[in-house]
Coordinates of C-alpha atoms in Angstrom, one line a residue:
X634 CA 12.8 -42.5 -36.8
X635 CA 10.6 -45.6 -36.3
X636 CA 8.5 -46.0 -33.2
X637 CA 11.1 -48.5 -31.8
X638 CA 14.0 -46.0 -32.5
X639 CA 12.1 -43.2 -30.7
X640 CA 11.4 -45.4 -27.7
X641 CA 15.0 -46.6 -27.6
X642 CA 16.3 -43.1 -27.9
X643 CA 13.9 -41.9 -25.1
X644 CA 15.5 -44.3 -22.6
X645 CA 19.1 -43.7 -23.8
X646 CA 18.7 -39.9 -23.4
X647 CA 17.0 -40.3 -20.1
X648 CA 19.8 -42.5 -18.8
X649 CA 22.4 -40.1 -20.1
X650 CA 20.6 -37.2 -18.4
X651 CA 20.3 -35.3 -21.7
X652 CA 16.9 -33.8 -20.9
X653 CA 17.0 -31.1 -23.6
X654 CA 17.5 -33.7 -26.4
X655 CA 15.0 -35.9 -24.6
X656 CA 12.4 -33.2 -24.8
X657 CA 13.1 -32.8 -28.5
X658 CA 11.7 -36.4 -29.0
X659 CA 8.2 -35.0 -28.2
X660 CA 5.9 -33.2 -30.7
X661 CA 5.5 -29.5 -30.1
X662 CA 1.8 -30.1 -29.2
X663 CA 2.5 -33.3 -27.2
X664 CA 0.3 -34.4 -24.3
X665 CA 1.6 -36.3 -21.3
X666 CA -0.2 -37.8 -18.4
X667 CA 2.7 -38.3 -15.9
X668 CA 2.0 -40.2 -12.7
X669 CA 3.7 -37.7 -10.4
X670 CA 3.7 -34.4 -12.5
X671 CA 0.1 -34.7 -13.8
X672 CA -1.2 -33.6 -17.1
X673 CA 1.4 -31.8 -19.2
X674 CA 0.7 -30.1 -22.6
X675 CA 3.3 -28.8 -25.0
X676 CA 6.9 -29.6 -25.5
X677 CA 8.1 -26.3 -24.1
X678 CA 6.1 -26.8 -21.0
X679 CA 7.7 -30.2 -20.6
X680 CA 11.1 -28.7 -21.3
X681 CA 10.6 -26.1 -18.5
X682 CA 9.5 -28.9 -16.1
X683 CA 12.5 -31.0 -16.9
X684 CA 15.0 -28.2 -16.1
X685 CA 14.5 -29.0 -12.4
X686 CA 15.0 -32.7 -12.8
X687 CA 18.8 -32.7 -12.3
X688 CA 18.3 -31.0 -8.9
X689 CA 15.9 -33.7 -7.8
X690 CA 18.2 -36.6 -8.6
X691 CA 21.9 -37.0 -8.3
X692 CA 21.7 -40.1 -10.4
X693 CA 18.8 -41.6 -12.4
X694 CA 18.4 -44.8 -14.5
X695 CA 15.3 -46.0 -16.3
X696 CA 16.1 -49.4 -17.7
X697 CA 13.6 -51.2 -20.1
X698 CA 12.8 -54.8 -19.3
X699 CA 10.1 -55.4 -21.9
X700 CA 9.3 -53.4 -25.1
X701 CA 6.2 -54.0 -27.2
X702 CA 5.8 -52.0 -30.4
X703 CA 2.6 -52.0 -32.6
X704 CA 2.8 -49.6 -35.4
X705 CA 2.8 -46.1 -33.9
X706 CA 2.2 -47.3 -30.4
X707 CA 4.6 -48.8 -27.8
X708 CA 4.5 -50.0 -24.2
X709 CA 7.6 -50.4 -22.1
X710 CA 7.9 -52.0 -18.7
X711 CA 11.1 -50.7 -17.0
X712 CA 12.9 -50.3 -13.7
X713 CA 13.8 -46.9 -12.3
X714 CA 16.7 -46.6 -9.9
X715 CA 17.5 -43.1 -8.7
X716 CA 19.3 -41.3 -5.9
X717 CA 18.6 -37.9 -4.5
X718 CA 21.3 -35.4 -3.7
X719 CA 20.7 -36.3 0.0
X720 CA 21.4 -40.0 -0.8
X721 CA 17.8 -41.3 -0.7
X722 CA 17.4 -44.2 -3.1
X723 CA 14.2 -44.6 -5.2
X724 CA 13.4 -47.9 -6.9
X725 CA 10.2 -48.5 -8.8
X726 CA 8.8 -50.6 -11.7
X727 CA 7.0 -48.5 -14.3
X728 CA 5.0 -48.9 -17.4
X729 CA 5.1 -46.3 -20.1
X730 CA 2.7 -46.1 -23.1
X731 CA 3.7 -44.1 -26.1
X732 CA 2.0 -42.8 -29.3
X733 CA 4.5 -41.8 -32.0
X734 CA 3.8 -40.0 -35.3
X735 CA 6.3 -38.6 -37.7
X736 CA 9.2 -39.8 -35.5
X737 CA 7.9 -37.7 -32.5
X738 CA 6.1 -38.7 -29.3
X739 CA 2.6 -37.2 -29.5
X740 CA 1.3 -38.8 -26.3
X741 CA 2.8 -40.6 -23.3
X742 CA 1.5 -41.8 -20.0
X743 CA 3.2 -43.8 -17.2
X744 CA 1.9 -45.9 -14.4
X745 CA 3.8 -46.8 -11.3
X746 CA 3.6 -47.1 -7.5
X747 CA 4.0 -43.6 -6.1
X748 CA 5.2 -44.7 -2.6
X749 CA 8.9 -45.1 -3.6
X750 CA 8.9 -41.5 -4.8
X751 CA 7.4 -40.1 -1.5
X752 CA 10.8 -38.9 -0.1
X753 CA 11.2 -36.9 -3.3
X754 CA 7.7 -35.5 -3.8
X755 CA 6.8 -35.2 -0.1
X756 CA 3.5 -37.0 -0.9

């Protein structure tokens, strides 16, 4: 897959809630710096972390607004809209940066305001 195809698939799988297939987009030795979860190393660590995601959100959408691809790198500005099982709505703009090699995400980081997630994270 090209970098653009990986990025498009990342958002499609996230919006479908197919977290296991979503994790398969990452390299075995991936590194992620996630705004809320912190530093995450390894695809299987990420997979274990994502097992709890469906319990956090009854619905989740991450819709890209702008996508910029330059070779093996991409940046995406998107809008997250989510609802917790208790009915709390979370809305936030986010920017993700990706490095892709061999059709797999080797590094990803995201940046967003953490305040909209406070009802979920308790922070």
